[in-house]
Coordinates of C-alpha atoms and ligand atoms in Angstrom, one line a residue:
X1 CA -30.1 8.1 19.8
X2 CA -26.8 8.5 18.5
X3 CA -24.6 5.8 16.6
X4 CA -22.4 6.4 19.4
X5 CA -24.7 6.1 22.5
X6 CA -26.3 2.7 20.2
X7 CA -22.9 0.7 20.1
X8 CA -22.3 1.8 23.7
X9 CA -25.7 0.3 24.8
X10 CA -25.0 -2.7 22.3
X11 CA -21.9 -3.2 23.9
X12 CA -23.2 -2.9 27.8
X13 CA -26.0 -5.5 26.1
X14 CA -23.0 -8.3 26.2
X15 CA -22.4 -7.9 29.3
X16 CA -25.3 -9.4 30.6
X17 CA -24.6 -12.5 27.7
X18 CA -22.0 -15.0 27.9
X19 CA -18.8 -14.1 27.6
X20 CA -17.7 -15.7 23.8
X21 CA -13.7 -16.1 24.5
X22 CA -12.8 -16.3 21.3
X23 CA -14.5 -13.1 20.4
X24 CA -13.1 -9.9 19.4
X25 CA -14.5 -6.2 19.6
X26 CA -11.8 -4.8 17.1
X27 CA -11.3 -1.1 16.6
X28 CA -10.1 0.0 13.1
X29 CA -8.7 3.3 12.9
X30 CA -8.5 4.3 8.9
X31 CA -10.1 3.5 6.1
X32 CA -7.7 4.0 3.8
X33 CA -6.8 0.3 1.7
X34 CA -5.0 -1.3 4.7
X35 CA -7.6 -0.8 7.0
X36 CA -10.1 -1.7 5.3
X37 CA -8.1 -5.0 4.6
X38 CA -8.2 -5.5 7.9
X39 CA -11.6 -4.9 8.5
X40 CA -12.7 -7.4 6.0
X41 CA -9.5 -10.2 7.3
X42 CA -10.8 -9.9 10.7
X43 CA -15.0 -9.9 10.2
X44 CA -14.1 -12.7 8.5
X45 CA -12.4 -14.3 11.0
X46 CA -15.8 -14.0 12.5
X47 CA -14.8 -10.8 15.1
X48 CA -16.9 -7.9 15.5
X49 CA -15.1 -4.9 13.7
X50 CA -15.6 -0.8 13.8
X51 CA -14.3 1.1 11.7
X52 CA -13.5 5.4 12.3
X53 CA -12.4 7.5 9.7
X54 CA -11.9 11.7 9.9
X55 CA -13.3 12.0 6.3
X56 CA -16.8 12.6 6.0
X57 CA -16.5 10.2 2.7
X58 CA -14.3 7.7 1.4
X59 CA -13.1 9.0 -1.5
X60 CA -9.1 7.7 -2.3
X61 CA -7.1 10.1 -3.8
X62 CA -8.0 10.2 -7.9
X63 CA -5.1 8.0 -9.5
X64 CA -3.3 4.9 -10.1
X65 CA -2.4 1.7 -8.1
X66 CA -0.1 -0.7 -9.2
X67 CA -1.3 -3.9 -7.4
X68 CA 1.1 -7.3 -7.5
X69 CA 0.0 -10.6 -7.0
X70 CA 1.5 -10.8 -3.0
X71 CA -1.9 -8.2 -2.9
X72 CA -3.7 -9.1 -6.1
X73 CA -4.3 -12.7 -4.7
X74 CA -6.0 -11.6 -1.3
X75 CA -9.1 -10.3 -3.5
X76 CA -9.9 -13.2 -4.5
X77 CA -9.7 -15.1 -0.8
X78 CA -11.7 -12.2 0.3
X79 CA -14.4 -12.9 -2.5
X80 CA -13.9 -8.9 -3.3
X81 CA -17.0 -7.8 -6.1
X82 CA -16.1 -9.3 -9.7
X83 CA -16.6 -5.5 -10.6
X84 CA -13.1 -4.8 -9.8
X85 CA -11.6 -7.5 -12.0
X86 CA -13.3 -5.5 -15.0
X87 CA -12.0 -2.2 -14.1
X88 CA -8.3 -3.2 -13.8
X89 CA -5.9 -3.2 -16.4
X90 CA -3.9 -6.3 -17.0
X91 CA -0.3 -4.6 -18.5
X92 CA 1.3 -7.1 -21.3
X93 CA 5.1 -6.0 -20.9
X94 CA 6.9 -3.6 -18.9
X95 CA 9.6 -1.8 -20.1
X96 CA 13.0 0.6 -18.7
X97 CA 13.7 3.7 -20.2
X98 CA 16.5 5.5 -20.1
X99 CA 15.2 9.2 -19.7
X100 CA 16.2 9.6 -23.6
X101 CA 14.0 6.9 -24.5
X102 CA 16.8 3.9 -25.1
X103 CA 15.2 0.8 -24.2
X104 CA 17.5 -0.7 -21.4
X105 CA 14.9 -3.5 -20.0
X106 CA 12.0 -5.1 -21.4
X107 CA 9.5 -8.5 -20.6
X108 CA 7.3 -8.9 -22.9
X109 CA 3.8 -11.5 -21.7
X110 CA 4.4 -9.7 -18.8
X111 CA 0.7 -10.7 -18.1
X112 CA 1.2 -14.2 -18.7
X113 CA 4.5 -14.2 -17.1
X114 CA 3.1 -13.1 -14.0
X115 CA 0.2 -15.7 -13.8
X116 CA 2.2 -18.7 -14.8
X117 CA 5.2 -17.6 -12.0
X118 CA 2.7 -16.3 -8.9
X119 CA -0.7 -17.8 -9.7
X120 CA -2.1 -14.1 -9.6
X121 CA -2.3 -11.7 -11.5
X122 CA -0.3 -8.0 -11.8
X123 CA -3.2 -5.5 -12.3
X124 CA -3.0 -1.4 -12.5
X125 CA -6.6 0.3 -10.8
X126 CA -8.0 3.1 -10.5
X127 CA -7.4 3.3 -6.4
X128 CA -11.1 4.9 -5.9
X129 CA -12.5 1.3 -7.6
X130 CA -10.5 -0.7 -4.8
X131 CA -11.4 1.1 -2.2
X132 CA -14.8 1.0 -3.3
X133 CA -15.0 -3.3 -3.6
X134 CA -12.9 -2.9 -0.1
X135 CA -15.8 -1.0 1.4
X136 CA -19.0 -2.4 -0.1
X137 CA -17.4 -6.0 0.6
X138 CA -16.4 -4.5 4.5
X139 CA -20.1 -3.5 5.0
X140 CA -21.4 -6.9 3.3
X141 CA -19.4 -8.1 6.3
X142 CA -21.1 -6.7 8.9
X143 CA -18.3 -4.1 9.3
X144 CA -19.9 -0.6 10.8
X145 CA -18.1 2.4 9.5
X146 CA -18.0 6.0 11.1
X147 CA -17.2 8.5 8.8
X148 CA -16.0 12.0 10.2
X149 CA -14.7 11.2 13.0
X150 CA -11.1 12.2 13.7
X151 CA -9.4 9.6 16.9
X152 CA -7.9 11.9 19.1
X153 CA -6.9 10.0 22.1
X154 CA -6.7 6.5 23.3
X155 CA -6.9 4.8 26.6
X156 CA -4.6 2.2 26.8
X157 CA -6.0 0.9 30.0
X158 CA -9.9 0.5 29.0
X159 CA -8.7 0.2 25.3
X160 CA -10.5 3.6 24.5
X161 CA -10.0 6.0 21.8
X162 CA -11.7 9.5 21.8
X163 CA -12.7 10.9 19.1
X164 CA -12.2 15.1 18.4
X165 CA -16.3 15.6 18.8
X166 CA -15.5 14.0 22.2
X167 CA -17.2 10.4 21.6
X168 CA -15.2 7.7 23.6
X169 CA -15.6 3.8 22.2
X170 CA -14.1 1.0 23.6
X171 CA -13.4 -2.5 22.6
X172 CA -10.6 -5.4 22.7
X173 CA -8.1 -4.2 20.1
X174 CA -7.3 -0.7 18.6
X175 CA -5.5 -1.3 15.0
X176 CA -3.8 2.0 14.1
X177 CA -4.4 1.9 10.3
X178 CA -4.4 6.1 9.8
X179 CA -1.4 6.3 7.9
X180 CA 1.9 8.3 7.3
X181 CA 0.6 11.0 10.1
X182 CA -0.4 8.7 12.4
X183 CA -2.3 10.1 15.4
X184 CA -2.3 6.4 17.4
X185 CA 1.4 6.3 16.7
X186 CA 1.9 9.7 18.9
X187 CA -0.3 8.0 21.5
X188 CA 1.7 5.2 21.0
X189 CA 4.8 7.1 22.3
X190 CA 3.0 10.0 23.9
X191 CA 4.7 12.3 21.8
X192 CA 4.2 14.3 18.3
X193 CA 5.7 11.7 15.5
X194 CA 5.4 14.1 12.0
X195 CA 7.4 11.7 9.3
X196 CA 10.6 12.8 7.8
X197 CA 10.7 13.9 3.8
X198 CA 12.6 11.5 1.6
X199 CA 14.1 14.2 -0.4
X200 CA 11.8 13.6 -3.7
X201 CA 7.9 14.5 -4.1
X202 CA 5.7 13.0 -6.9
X203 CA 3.4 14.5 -9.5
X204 CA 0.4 12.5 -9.9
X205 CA -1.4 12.9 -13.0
X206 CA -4.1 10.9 -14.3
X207 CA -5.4 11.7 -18.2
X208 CA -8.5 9.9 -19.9
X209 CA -8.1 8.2 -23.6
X210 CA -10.3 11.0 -24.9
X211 CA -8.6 13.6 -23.8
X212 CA -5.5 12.0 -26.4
X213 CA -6.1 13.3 -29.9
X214 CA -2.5 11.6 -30.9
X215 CA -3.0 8.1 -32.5
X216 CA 0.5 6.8 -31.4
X217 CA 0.4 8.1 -27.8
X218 CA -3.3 6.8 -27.4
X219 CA -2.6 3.3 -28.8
X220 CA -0.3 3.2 -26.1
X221 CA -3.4 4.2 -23.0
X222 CA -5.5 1.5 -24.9
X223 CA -3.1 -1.6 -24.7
X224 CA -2.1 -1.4 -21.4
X225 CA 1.6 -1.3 -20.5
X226 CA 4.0 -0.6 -18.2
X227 CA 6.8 2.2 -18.7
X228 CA 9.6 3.6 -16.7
X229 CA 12.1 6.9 -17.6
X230 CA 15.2 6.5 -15.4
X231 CA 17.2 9.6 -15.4
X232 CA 19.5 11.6 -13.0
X233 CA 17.7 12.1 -10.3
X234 CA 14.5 11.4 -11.6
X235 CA 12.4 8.7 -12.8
X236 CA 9.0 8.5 -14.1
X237 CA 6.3 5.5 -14.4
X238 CA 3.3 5.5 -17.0
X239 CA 0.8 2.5 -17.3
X240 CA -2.8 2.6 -17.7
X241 CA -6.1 1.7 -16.2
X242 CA -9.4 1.0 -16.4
X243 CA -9.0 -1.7 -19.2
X244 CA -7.1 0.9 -21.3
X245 CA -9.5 3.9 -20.9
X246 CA -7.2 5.9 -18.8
X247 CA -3.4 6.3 -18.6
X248 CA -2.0 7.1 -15.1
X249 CA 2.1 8.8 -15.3
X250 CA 3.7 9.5 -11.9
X251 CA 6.7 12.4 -12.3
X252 CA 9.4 11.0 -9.1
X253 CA 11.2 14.8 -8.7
X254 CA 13.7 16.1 -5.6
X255 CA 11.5 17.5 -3.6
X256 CA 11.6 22.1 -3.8
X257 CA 8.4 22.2 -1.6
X258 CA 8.2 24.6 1.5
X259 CA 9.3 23.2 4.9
X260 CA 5.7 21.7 6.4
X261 CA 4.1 21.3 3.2
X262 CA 3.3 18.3 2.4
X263 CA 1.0 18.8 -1.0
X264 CA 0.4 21.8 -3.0
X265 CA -0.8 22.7 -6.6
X266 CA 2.5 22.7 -8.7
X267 CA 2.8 24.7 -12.1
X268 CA 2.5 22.7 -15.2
X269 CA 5.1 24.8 -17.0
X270 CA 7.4 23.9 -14.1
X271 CA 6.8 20.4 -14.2
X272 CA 7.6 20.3 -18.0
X273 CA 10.8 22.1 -17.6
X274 CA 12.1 19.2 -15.6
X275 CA 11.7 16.8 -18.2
X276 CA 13.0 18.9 -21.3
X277 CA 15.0 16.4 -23.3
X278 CA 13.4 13.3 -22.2
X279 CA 12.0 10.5 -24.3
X280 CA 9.5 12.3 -26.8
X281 CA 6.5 10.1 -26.2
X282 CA 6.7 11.1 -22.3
X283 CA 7.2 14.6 -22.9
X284 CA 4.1 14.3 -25.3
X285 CA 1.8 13.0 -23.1
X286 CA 3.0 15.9 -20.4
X287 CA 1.4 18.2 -22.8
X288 CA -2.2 17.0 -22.7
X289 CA -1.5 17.8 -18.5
X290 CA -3.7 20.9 -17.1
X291 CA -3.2 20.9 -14.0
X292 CA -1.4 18.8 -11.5
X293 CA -0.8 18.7 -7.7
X294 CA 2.8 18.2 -6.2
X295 CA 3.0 15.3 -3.2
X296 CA 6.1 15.3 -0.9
X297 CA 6.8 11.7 -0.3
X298 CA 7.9 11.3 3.8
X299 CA 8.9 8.1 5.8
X300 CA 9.2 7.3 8.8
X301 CA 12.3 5.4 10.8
X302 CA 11.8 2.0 12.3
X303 CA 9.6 1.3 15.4
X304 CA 10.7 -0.5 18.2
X305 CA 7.6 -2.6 18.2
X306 CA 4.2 -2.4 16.4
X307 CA 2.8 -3.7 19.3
X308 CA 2.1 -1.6 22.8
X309 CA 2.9 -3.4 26.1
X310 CA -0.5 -3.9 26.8
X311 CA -1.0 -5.7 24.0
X312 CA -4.1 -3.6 22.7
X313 CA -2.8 -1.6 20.2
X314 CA -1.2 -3.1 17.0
X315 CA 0.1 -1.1 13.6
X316 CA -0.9 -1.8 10.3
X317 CA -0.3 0.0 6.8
X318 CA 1.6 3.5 6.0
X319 CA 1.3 4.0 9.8
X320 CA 4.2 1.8 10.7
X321 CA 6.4 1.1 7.3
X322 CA 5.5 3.7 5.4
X323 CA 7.9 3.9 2.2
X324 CA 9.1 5.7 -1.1
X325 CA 6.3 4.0 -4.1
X326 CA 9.4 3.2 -6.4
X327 CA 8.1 -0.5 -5.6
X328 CA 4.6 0.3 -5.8
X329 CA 4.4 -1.7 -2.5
X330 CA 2.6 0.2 0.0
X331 CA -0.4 -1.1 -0.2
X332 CA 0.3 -4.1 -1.4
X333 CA 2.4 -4.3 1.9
X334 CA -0.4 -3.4 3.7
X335 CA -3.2 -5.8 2.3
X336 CA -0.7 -8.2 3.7
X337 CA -0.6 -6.9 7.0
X338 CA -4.2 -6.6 7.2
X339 CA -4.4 -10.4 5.9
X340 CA -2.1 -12.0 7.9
X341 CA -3.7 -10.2 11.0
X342 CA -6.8 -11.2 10.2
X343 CA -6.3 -14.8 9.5
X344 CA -4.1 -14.8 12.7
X345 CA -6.8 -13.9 14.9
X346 CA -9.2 -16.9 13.3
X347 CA -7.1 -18.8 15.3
X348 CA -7.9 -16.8 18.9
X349 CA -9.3 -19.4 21.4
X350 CA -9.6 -17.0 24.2
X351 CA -8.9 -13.8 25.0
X352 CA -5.8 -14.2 27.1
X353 CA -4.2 -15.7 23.9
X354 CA -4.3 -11.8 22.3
X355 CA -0.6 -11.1 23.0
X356 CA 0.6 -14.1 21.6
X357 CA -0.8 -13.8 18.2
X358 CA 0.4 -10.0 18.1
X359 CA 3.7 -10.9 18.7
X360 CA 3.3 -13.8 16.1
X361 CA 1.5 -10.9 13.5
X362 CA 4.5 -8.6 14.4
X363 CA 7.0 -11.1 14.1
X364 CA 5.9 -12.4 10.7
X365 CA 5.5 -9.0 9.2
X366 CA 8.1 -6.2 10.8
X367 CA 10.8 -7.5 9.2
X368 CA 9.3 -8.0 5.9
X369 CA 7.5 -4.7 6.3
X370 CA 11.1 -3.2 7.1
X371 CA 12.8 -4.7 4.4
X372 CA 10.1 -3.7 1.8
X373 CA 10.5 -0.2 3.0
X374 CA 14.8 -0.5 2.5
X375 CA 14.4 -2.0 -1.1
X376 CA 12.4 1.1 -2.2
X377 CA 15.6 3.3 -1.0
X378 CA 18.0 1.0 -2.6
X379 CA 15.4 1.2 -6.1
X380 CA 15.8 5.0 -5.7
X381 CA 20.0 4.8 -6.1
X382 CA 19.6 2.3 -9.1
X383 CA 17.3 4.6 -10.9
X384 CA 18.3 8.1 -10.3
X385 CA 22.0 7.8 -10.7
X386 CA 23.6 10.7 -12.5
X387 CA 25.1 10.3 -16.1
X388 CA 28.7 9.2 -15.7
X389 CA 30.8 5.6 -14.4
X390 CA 27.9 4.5 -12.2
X391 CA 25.2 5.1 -14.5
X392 CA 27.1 3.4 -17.4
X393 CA 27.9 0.4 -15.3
X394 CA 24.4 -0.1 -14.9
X395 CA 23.2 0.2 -18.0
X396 CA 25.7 -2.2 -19.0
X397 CA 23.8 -4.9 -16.5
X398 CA 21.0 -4.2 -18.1
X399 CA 21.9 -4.1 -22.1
X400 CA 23.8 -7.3 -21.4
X401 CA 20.8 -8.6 -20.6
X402 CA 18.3 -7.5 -23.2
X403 CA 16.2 -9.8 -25.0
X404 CA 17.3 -12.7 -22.5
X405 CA 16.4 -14.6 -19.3
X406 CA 17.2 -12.5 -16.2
X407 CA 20.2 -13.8 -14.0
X408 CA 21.6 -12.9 -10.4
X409 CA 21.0 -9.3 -9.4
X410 CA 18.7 -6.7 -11.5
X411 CA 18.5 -3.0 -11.4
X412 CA 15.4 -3.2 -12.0
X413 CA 13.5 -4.7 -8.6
X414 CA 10.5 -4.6 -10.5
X415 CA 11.8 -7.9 -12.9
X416 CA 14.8 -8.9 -10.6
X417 CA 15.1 -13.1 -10.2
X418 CA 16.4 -12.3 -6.9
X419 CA 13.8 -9.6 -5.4
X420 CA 10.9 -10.2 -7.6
X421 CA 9.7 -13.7 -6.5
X422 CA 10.2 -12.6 -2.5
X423 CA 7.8 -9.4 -3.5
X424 CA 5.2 -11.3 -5.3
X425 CA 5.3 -14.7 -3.9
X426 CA 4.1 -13.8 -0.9
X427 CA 1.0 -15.5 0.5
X428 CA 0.0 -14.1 3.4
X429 CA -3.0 -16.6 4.0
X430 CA -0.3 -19.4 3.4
X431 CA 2.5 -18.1 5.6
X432 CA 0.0 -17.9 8.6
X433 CA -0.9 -21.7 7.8
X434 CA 2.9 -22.4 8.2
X435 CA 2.9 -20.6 11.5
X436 CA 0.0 -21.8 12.9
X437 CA 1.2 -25.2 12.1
X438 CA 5.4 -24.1 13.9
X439 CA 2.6 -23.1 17.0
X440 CA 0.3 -26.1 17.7
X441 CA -1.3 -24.4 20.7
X442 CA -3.3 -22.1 18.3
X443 CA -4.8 -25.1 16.8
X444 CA -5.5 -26.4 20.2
X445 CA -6.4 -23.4 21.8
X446 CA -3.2 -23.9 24.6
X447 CA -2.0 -20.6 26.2
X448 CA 1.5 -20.2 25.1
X449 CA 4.1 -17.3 25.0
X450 CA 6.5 -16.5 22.3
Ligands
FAD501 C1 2.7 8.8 -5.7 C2 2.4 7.5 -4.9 C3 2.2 6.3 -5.7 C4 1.9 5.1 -5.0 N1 1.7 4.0 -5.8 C5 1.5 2.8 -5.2 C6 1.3 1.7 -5.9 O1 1.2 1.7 -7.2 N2 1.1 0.5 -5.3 C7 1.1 0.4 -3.9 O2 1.0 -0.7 -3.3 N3 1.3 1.5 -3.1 C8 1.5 2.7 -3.7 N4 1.6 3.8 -3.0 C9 1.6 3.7 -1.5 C10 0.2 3.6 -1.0 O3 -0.6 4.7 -1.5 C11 0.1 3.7 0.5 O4 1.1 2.9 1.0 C12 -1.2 3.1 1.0 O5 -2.3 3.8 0.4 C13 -1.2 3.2 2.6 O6 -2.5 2.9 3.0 P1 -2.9 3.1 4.5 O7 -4.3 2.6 4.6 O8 -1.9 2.5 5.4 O9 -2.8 4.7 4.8 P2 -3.7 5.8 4.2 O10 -4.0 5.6 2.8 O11 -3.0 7.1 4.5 O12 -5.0 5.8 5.0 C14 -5.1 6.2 6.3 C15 -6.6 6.6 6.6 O13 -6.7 6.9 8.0 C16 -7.5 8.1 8.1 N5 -7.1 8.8 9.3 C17 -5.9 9.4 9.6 N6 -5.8 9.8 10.8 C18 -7.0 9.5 11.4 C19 -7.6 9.7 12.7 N7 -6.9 10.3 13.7 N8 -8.8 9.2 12.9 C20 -9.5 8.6 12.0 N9 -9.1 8.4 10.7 C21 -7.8 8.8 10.4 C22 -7.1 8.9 6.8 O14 -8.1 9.8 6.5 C23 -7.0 7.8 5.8 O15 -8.3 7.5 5.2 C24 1.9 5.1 -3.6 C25 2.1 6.2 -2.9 C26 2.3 7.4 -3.5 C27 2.5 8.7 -2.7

């Protein structure tokens, strides 16, 4: 018997049982980072969860992750494998560049910083070792995964989706969590949805201690650090992972890539032309690059509502807010959404009450999500303005600032007193507390409406 024909006699099993209210059949489509934070946020909320994915094996694209504490302090609520903890990279300052190498910005105990102000900690992973504690802590949960299957269609009105080979599985909730290219966002609006290009694309390029022969430029891969190059329209990011064993360096470029293209194998010699007479030290490392893959980085604009009227469907992840990385707060953005779902739904006392806490989850997170997405446009202007009045201006913010405590507005997000604490101060688990306590009726199990 198939894994399909098995869940659909498991599920025509309940029928004859009693109906558990409070219980969930949730559908998880993705198993990219935010859904398998959901999958984890709502087994443990004690709901049954599936999860579908088109690729016949999880294996996250081969590079970096910065991960702030808003995300960094959900692994430890979801008691994620001590593992990961040893392959992250804990970076001690982070410093601004200007493209020549001028130091315009720099916190040192960066690390310690970050603890003693958030409670968590600011860690750089390899994104293959988080999705891999995600996973194995998923299945610990109960969470049953099917790989290759591509959703093609959904039924809104048996809450269905179809897979490509044809296999229909139904349940209570569908959470889109596939991403930028969304199919349950075109069945969403029963139309095709392709996201719009941002104007820039990234090289991603990932080079192992090893592989450095240079004793300056691999004392920098082994004590972990984060670095940014602002130039015109450019800016580029180096910090390292794996507890110093690898370096990771993202190139942020205007995007030259063929209309409906959204990756292709760029030309090292090309890359390196578009950083000829920046800072030596990144220009170095560029040369130790064999090959590297351009990524055209896309958006989205807002949706009307994550939620559908039938209150069935809800959006999660790169599929509803997707953004530009300057923030490195796409997947910290959606761990949060996948928490805050999750913890919402421990609060379900029966069925009925399913629309109110979507419109609670999309309510606490739309407009944060939305925001997120607006400060990572607003990061691109700040750090690839051309030379000239602009550009001076803001370097004068930040050389006026060297060396001291940060005041008022920062062109850095990254260590701004104004946007840094409302990044990583967020506590998804606590923010549903607060809710949940503005909404007695989940405590008390009351059908309400918003
Ligand atoms: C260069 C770059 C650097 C970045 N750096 C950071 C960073 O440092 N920190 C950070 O927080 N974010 C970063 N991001 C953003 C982050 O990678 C994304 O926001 C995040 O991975 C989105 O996760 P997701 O699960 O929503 O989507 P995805 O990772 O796209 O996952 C979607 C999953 O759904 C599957 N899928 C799609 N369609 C279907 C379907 N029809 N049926 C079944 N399965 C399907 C896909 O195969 C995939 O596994 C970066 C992004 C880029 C491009």
């Amino acid at each position: 018997m198939g894994i399909f024909n098995s869940i659909i006699s498991r599920s025509s099993d309940k029928r004859t049982m009693p109906p558990h209210e409070s219980h969930l059949d949730i559908l998880v489509v993705g198993a990219g980072l935010s859904g398998l934070a959901t999958a984890i946020s709502c087994a443990m909320s004690g709901h049954t969860v599936v999860v579908l994915e088109q690729a016949k094996e999880l294996a996250e694209v081969g590079a970096g992750l910065q991960i702030t504490p808003n995300a960094s302090r959900l692994f430890s609520h979801w008691k994620l494998p001590e593992k990961l903890w040893k392959d992250a990279a804990e970076p001690t300052s982070l410093t601004v560049h200007r493209y020549t190498g001028e130091i315009l910005a720099h916190e040192a105990s960066f690390d310690q910083n970050i603890r003693a102000k958030y409670s968590a900690p600011f860690i750089d992973l390899h994104r293959v070792d988080l999705q891999q504690a995600l996973y194995a802590r998923a299945q610990e949960l109960g969470v049953t995964f099917h790989l290759d299957e591509r959703v093609d269609s959904i039924d809104f009105d048996t809450t269905t989706v179809t897979t490509l080979k044809g296999k229909p599985l139904s349940g209570d909730l569908i959470v889109g969590a596939d991403g930028l290219w969304s199919r349950c966002r075109e069945c969403f609006y029963g139309k095709k949805d392709d996201p719009i290009p941002t104007g820039d694309l990234a090289y991603r390029i990932v080079l192992t201690a090893d592989q450095i022969s240079d004793p300056e430029l691999r004392a920098w891969v082994e004590n972990p650090t984060v670095h940014f190059w602002i130039g015109p329209g450019a800016h580029a990011v180096g910090y390292s992972l794996r507890g110093g064993k690898m370096l990771n360096i993202v190139l942020l470029v205007p995007d030259d890539l063929p209309p409906g293209v959204s990756r292709q194998a760029g030309s090292v010699e090309e890359m390196m032309r578009l950083f000829v007479g920046w800072d030596p030290i990144l220009t170095k490392f560029l040369t130790y690059v064999n090959g590297v893959d351009k990524w055209r980085l896309m958006h989205h604009s807002e949706m009307q509502s994550w939620i559908n009227d039938k209150s069935n469907l809800v959006f999660i992840g790169d599929a509803c807010h997707p953004m530009l990385p300057y923030l490195a707060q796409g997947a910290n953005s959606s761990l949060e959404d996948g928490a805050v779902l999750g913890s919402l739904l421990s609060h379900l006392k029966r069925k009925s009450d399913l629309p109110h806490i979507l419109r609670l989850y999309e309510k606490m997170r739309k407009s944060r999500g939305e925001a997120i997405v607006r400060e990572t446009f607003k990061q691109r202007n700040d750090f690839h303005m051309p030379d000239g009045p602009e550009q001076q201006k803001r370097d004068q913010v930040f050389l006026s600032q060297l060396g001291k405590d940060l005041k008022g507005a920062f062109p850095s997000r990254w260590t701004c007193p104004e946007v840094q604490p409302w990044l990583y101060g967020y506590d998804a688990i606590k923010e549903v507390e607060k809710v949940v306590g503005q909404n007695p009726e989940l405590l008390f199990g009351k059908s309400a409406r918003l």
